[in-house]
Structures are given as C-alpha cells and as structure tokens.
C-alpha cells in the first residue's frame, strides 16, 4: 500500500516490490492482487512509466512461477482455467451469484461498510489535512479493493467447484486482503486527522544557517 499511499510511490520501491513478489509467488490470489496493484500504480505514475514499469517485475515473477510449476506437472482448478459451464444469464448462475454475495457480506460486509463511512467522513472533512500529511487519495485503496472483489466474485462464479463447499472452505482466507485494505483506508484517515502538517515543518537546511547568521549579526551589533 506504500505504492498507493505515498506522494512519490516509487521513491523507495525496494521493500514494496519485495513484498509484492512474495505475495505473487505464494498464492493465486496473491498474484491477482499484485497485478491489480501494478495496474493502479502504473496509472498513478503514468507520467513516469519508465519507473512505473518496476512494479510489473513481481507480476512477471509470479506469472513465470505459475508457468514453471505447470510445466513441472502441478495442477490447479483455477490456474487451469476450468469453468463451471454455467451461462451468466441462467438461473443457476444468478443463484450462485447471490450465494457468493451473501457469503462475502457475512465475512467482510460490516468491516467494509464501517470503512466506507470513515472514508466518506474523511473525504468531507479531512481532505486538505490528508494532502498536508503527504498521503495520496484514499480512492486508490478503494480501487484496489474493488478490483480484488471483482476478480474474487468472478472466480467463484466461473470455477468448477461446488459453490457451497468452496465458499465454506476458502472465503475466510480469500477475504483477508479485503479486511486489510479496509483497515489501511481507516488508518490513512486517522493519520490525516492526527498527523503533523509537512508544509508547516521548518526546513533545517534553510532555517539553520539563517538563525546562525542572525545570531552573529546580533552579537556583532552588540
């Protein structure tokens, strides 16, 4: 999230890129989240696409690993592109969609609703303070959340597994990232409310010598 929150997202990219690489190499959902972050960071840094290209290195690492393990014989019902074979307009697909939404609401709905209220109040009353402490727009965090949820819902809809069993055994784990993003959004507004104003901080490179010169002038005049 440092890549989406910071005023200059690629100023110190080593640690965020390392964490994204670990996520992309660990789980399918980690690779999906990494790709989503890469898209959003590229949009943020579209005036400097040369540096923004760095954020795609973890995606390439995760994609290369997925290809390698498949060549070595590993199989996954998700990575293999299996489908439930149900058309989106069929009643079974609609029912599956409702079941998925209900499970997600039970798991992360209250947390997302609370974070949305905090974000709305923050946007109304703390927008200038947020800029003053050097934080980017909270919209990037919510865009990442929306991207992940869309991919997650689509995966549940198009996957081959029995939806009731699949949700029961995976939705808690797969929705952890959504909870973390909601917490990050709230933390950003808390930082905006209680953080110091960077524009008001003195610049020691300017103020220090000036104070010394003034002190010398005072002593000389005395």
GROMACS .gro file of C-alpha atoms in nm:
model
  222
    1UNK     CA    1   0.000   0.000   0.000
    2UNK     CA    2   0.302   0.227   0.027
    3UNK     CA    3   0.298   0.236  -0.353
    4UNK     CA    4  -0.056   0.375  -0.347
    5UNK     CA    5  -0.036   0.599  -0.040
    6UNK     CA    6   0.292   0.784  -0.079
    7UNK     CA    7   0.321   1.119  -0.252
    8UNK     CA    8   0.605   0.968  -0.463
    9UNK     CA    9   0.511   0.599  -0.484
   10UNK     CA   10   0.837   0.487  -0.647
   11UNK     CA   11   1.082   0.687  -0.438
   12UNK     CA   12   1.181   0.386  -0.225
   13UNK     CA   13   1.032   0.084  -0.405
   14UNK     CA   14   1.260  -0.196  -0.283
   15UNK     CA   15   1.057  -0.317   0.016
   16UNK     CA   16   0.712  -0.284  -0.151
   17UNK     CA   17   0.840  -0.467  -0.460
   18UNK     CA   18   0.988  -0.742  -0.244
   19UNK     CA   19   0.659  -0.789  -0.057
   20UNK     CA   20   0.463  -0.792  -0.383
   21UNK     CA   21   0.697  -1.057  -0.522
   22UNK     CA   22   0.644  -1.276  -0.215
   23UNK     CA   23   0.267  -1.236  -0.249
   24UNK     CA   24   0.272  -1.318  -0.621
   25UNK     CA   25   0.481  -1.631  -0.563
   26UNK     CA   26   0.274  -1.758  -0.269
   27UNK     CA   27  -0.089  -1.787  -0.380
   28UNK     CA   28  -0.313  -1.742  -0.684
   29UNK     CA   29  -0.495  -1.462  -0.506
   30UNK     CA   30  -0.160  -1.302  -0.424
   31UNK     CA   31  -0.076  -1.288  -0.794
   32UNK     CA   32  -0.417  -1.139  -0.871
   33UNK     CA   33  -0.373  -0.872  -0.603
   34UNK     CA   34  -0.019  -0.796  -0.724
   35UNK     CA   35  -0.141  -0.748  -1.081
   36UNK     CA   36  -0.416  -0.515  -0.958
   37UNK     CA   37  -0.169  -0.306  -0.761
   38UNK     CA   38   0.062  -0.292  -1.064
   39UNK     CA   39  -0.219  -0.153  -1.279
   40UNK     CA   40  -0.312   0.111  -1.023
   41UNK     CA   41   0.047   0.217  -0.958
   42UNK     CA   42   0.103   0.245  -1.334
   43UNK     CA   43  -0.200   0.473  -1.355
   44UNK     CA   44  -0.070   0.684  -1.065
   45UNK     CA   45   0.278   0.712  -1.213
   46UNK     CA   46   0.168   0.740  -1.577
   47UNK     CA   47   0.390   1.047  -1.623
   48UNK     CA   48   0.694   0.833  -1.539
   49UNK     CA   49   0.618   0.498  -1.698
   50UNK     CA   50   0.985   0.403  -1.706
   51UNK     CA   51   0.997   0.384  -1.328
   52UNK     CA   52   0.639   0.255  -1.307
   53UNK     CA   53   0.750  -0.048  -1.506
   54UNK     CA   54   0.935  -0.171  -1.197
   55UNK     CA   55   0.607  -0.263  -1.032
   56UNK     CA   56   0.545  -0.524  -1.304
   57UNK     CA   57   0.854  -0.724  -1.205
   58UNK     CA   58   0.665  -0.907  -0.923
   59UNK     CA   59   0.385  -0.985  -1.170
   60UNK     CA   60   0.636  -1.133  -1.414
   61UNK     CA   61   0.790  -1.335  -1.133
   62UNK     CA   62   0.453  -1.473  -1.025
   63UNK     CA   63   0.345  -1.544  -1.380
   64UNK     CA   64   0.675  -1.715  -1.460
   65UNK     CA   65   0.643  -1.931  -1.150
   66UNK     CA   66   0.287  -2.030  -1.245
   67UNK     CA   67   0.406  -2.137  -1.590
   68UNK     CA   68   0.704  -2.325  -1.446
   69UNK     CA   69   0.506  -2.529  -1.194
   70UNK     CA   70   0.253  -2.614  -1.463
   71UNK     CA   71   0.532  -2.741  -1.687
   72UNK     CA   72   0.654  -2.949  -1.393
   73UNK     CA   73   0.313  -3.115  -1.366
   74UNK     CA   74   0.140  -2.920  -1.088
   75UNK     CA   75  -0.231  -2.863  -1.147
   76UNK     CA   76  -0.491  -2.622  -1.011
   77UNK     CA   77  -0.859  -2.600  -1.098
   78UNK     CA   78  -0.825  -2.220  -1.101
   79UNK     CA   79  -0.495  -2.185  -1.285
   80UNK     CA   80  -0.602  -2.441  -1.546
   81UNK     CA   81  -0.891  -2.216  -1.640
   82UNK     CA   82  -1.165  -2.465  -1.559
   83UNK     CA   83  -1.518  -2.335  -1.578
   84UNK     CA   84  -1.847  -2.426  -1.421
   85UNK     CA   85  -2.005  -2.421  -1.766
   86UNK     CA   86  -2.299  -2.207  -1.648
   87UNK     CA   87  -2.400  -1.913  -1.867
   88UNK     CA   88  -2.428  -1.580  -1.680
   89UNK     CA   89  -2.798  -1.542  -1.763
   90UNK     CA   90  -2.903  -1.888  -1.644
   91UNK     CA   91  -3.091  -1.919  -1.311
   92UNK     CA   92  -2.814  -2.133  -1.165
   93UNK     CA   93  -2.558  -1.860  -1.231
   94UNK     CA   94  -2.784  -1.598  -1.072
   95UNK     CA   95  -2.834  -1.817  -0.767
   96UNK     CA   96  -2.460  -1.879  -0.746
   97UNK     CA   97  -2.401  -1.502  -0.761
   98UNK     CA   98  -2.643  -1.441  -0.473
   99UNK     CA   99  -2.478  -1.711  -0.264
  100UNK     CA  100  -2.134  -1.560  -0.324
  101UNK     CA  101  -2.250  -1.208  -0.234
  102UNK     CA  102  -2.421  -1.334   0.081
  103UNK     CA  103  -2.106  -1.517   0.193
  104UNK     CA  104  -1.887  -1.215   0.127
  105UNK     CA  105  -2.124  -0.985   0.313
  106UNK     CA  106  -2.127  -1.217   0.614
  107UNK     CA  107  -1.747  -1.226   0.609
  108UNK     CA  108  -1.638  -0.870   0.525
  109UNK     CA  109  -1.958  -0.670   0.476
  110UNK     CA  110  -1.972  -0.494   0.817
  111UNK     CA  111  -1.600  -0.412   0.802
  112UNK     CA  112  -1.629  -0.266   0.452
  113UNK     CA  113  -1.940  -0.070   0.547
  114UNK     CA  114  -1.767   0.080   0.851
  115UNK     CA  115  -1.456   0.166   0.648
  116UNK     CA  116  -1.676   0.326   0.381
  117UNK     CA  117  -1.840   0.550   0.642
  118UNK     CA  118  -1.498   0.653   0.774
  119UNK     CA  119  -1.377   0.721   0.418
  120UNK     CA  120  -1.685   0.931   0.339
  121UNK     CA  121  -1.647   1.141   0.654
  122UNK     CA  122  -1.277   1.177   0.585
  123UNK     CA  123  -1.337   1.292   0.229
  124UNK     CA  124  -1.585   1.551   0.356
  125UNK     CA  125  -1.380   1.694   0.644
  126UNK     CA  126  -1.017   1.585   0.617
  127UNK     CA  127  -0.924   1.604   0.251
  128UNK     CA  128  -0.694   1.904   0.292
  129UNK     CA  129  -0.537   1.756   0.604
  130UNK     CA  130  -0.468   1.436   0.410
  131UNK     CA  131  -0.278   1.629   0.145
  132UNK     CA  132  -0.090   1.819   0.414
  133UNK     CA  133   0.050   1.500   0.571
  134UNK     CA  134   0.163   1.376   0.230
  135UNK     CA  135  -0.088   1.096   0.169
  136UNK     CA  136  -0.234   1.018  -0.172
  137UNK     CA  137  -0.606   0.991  -0.236
  138UNK     CA  138  -0.792   0.716  -0.049
  139UNK     CA  139  -0.960   0.634  -0.379
  140UNK     CA  140  -0.659   0.424  -0.481
  141UNK     CA  141  -0.714   0.190  -0.187
  142UNK     CA  142  -1.082   0.153  -0.271
  143UNK     CA  143  -0.995   0.093  -0.636
  144UNK     CA  144  -0.763  -0.190  -0.529
  145UNK     CA  145  -1.043  -0.329  -0.310
  146UNK     CA  146  -1.293  -0.316  -0.597
  147UNK     CA  147  -1.052  -0.485  -0.840
  148UNK     CA  148  -0.983  -0.767  -0.598
  149UNK     CA  149  -1.350  -0.821  -0.515
  150UNK     CA  150  -1.448  -0.828  -0.884
  151UNK     CA  151  -1.185  -1.092  -0.961
  152UNK     CA  152  -1.280  -1.289  -0.649
  153UNK     CA  153  -1.651  -1.293  -0.734
  154UNK     CA  154  -1.580  -1.384  -1.096
  155UNK     CA  155  -1.357  -1.671  -0.985
  156UNK     CA  156  -1.629  -1.811  -0.761
  157UNK     CA  157  -1.884  -1.776  -1.041
  158UNK     CA  158  -1.675  -1.937  -1.312
  159UNK     CA  159  -1.494  -2.202  -1.106
  160UNK     CA  160  -1.586  -2.571  -1.129
  161UNK     CA  161  -1.626  -2.645  -0.757
  162UNK     CA  162  -1.947  -2.683  -0.564
  163UNK     CA  163  -2.011  -2.327  -0.451
  164UNK     CA  164  -2.133  -2.406  -0.101
  165UNK     CA  165  -1.829  -2.620  -0.023
  166UNK     CA  166  -1.594  -2.377  -0.196
  167UNK     CA  167  -1.714  -2.076   0.000
  168UNK     CA  168  -1.715  -2.266   0.327
  169UNK     CA  169  -1.353  -2.373   0.283
  170UNK     CA  170  -1.199  -2.058   0.130
  171UNK     CA  171  -1.394  -1.735   0.171
  172UNK     CA  172  -1.246  -1.653   0.513
  173UNK     CA  173  -0.893  -1.686   0.378
  174UNK     CA  174  -0.951  -1.513   0.045
  175UNK     CA  175  -1.126  -1.214   0.202
  176UNK     CA  176  -0.843  -1.134   0.444
  177UNK     CA  177  -0.696  -0.891   0.190
  178UNK     CA  178  -1.027  -0.704   0.174
  179UNK     CA  179  -1.021  -0.658   0.551
  180UNK     CA  180  -0.660  -0.538   0.539
  181UNK     CA  181  -0.745  -0.284   0.268
  182UNK     CA  182  -1.036  -0.154   0.476
  183UNK     CA  183  -0.802  -0.116   0.775
  184UNK     CA  184  -0.548   0.065   0.557
  185UNK     CA  185  -0.816   0.308   0.443
  186UNK     CA  186  -0.917   0.384   0.801
  187UNK     CA  187  -0.554   0.415   0.908
  188UNK     CA  188  -0.496   0.672   0.637
  189UNK     CA  189  -0.775   0.893   0.766
  190UNK     CA  190  -0.654   0.854   1.125
  191UNK     CA  191  -0.309   0.966   1.009
  192UNK     CA  192  -0.468   1.261   0.831
  193UNK     CA  193  -0.661   1.359   1.144
  194UNK     CA  194  -0.372   1.337   1.390
  195UNK     CA  195  -0.060   1.364   1.174
  196UNK     CA  196   0.156   1.673   1.151
  197UNK     CA  197   0.142   1.917   0.862
  198UNK     CA  198   0.450   1.865   0.647
  199UNK     CA  199   0.414   2.207   0.491
  200UNK     CA  200   0.442   2.368   0.835
  201UNK     CA  201   0.763   2.186   0.930
  202UNK     CA  202   1.078   2.407   0.924
  203UNK     CA  203   1.346   2.322   0.674
  204UNK     CA  204   1.672   2.287   0.870
  205UNK     CA  205   1.874   2.341   0.554
  206UNK     CA  206   1.724   2.689   0.524
  207UNK     CA  207   1.634   2.790   0.877
  208UNK     CA  208   1.956   2.670   1.045
  209UNK     CA  209   2.206   2.894   0.864
  210UNK     CA  210   1.965   3.184   0.874
  211UNK     CA  211   1.942   3.159   1.253
  212UNK     CA  212   2.322   3.142   1.279
  213UNK     CA  213   2.370   3.448   1.062
  214UNK     CA  214   2.111   3.644   1.259
  215UNK     CA  215   2.276   3.543   1.587
  216UNK     CA  216   2.617   3.655   1.456
  217UNK     CA  217   2.475   3.982   1.337
  218UNK     CA  218   2.320   4.040   1.679
  219UNK     CA  219   2.648   3.974   1.858
  220UNK     CA  220   2.836   4.195   1.615
  221UNK     CA  221   2.590   4.476   1.663
  222UNK     CA  222   2.619   4.443   2.041
   0.00000   0.00000   0.00000
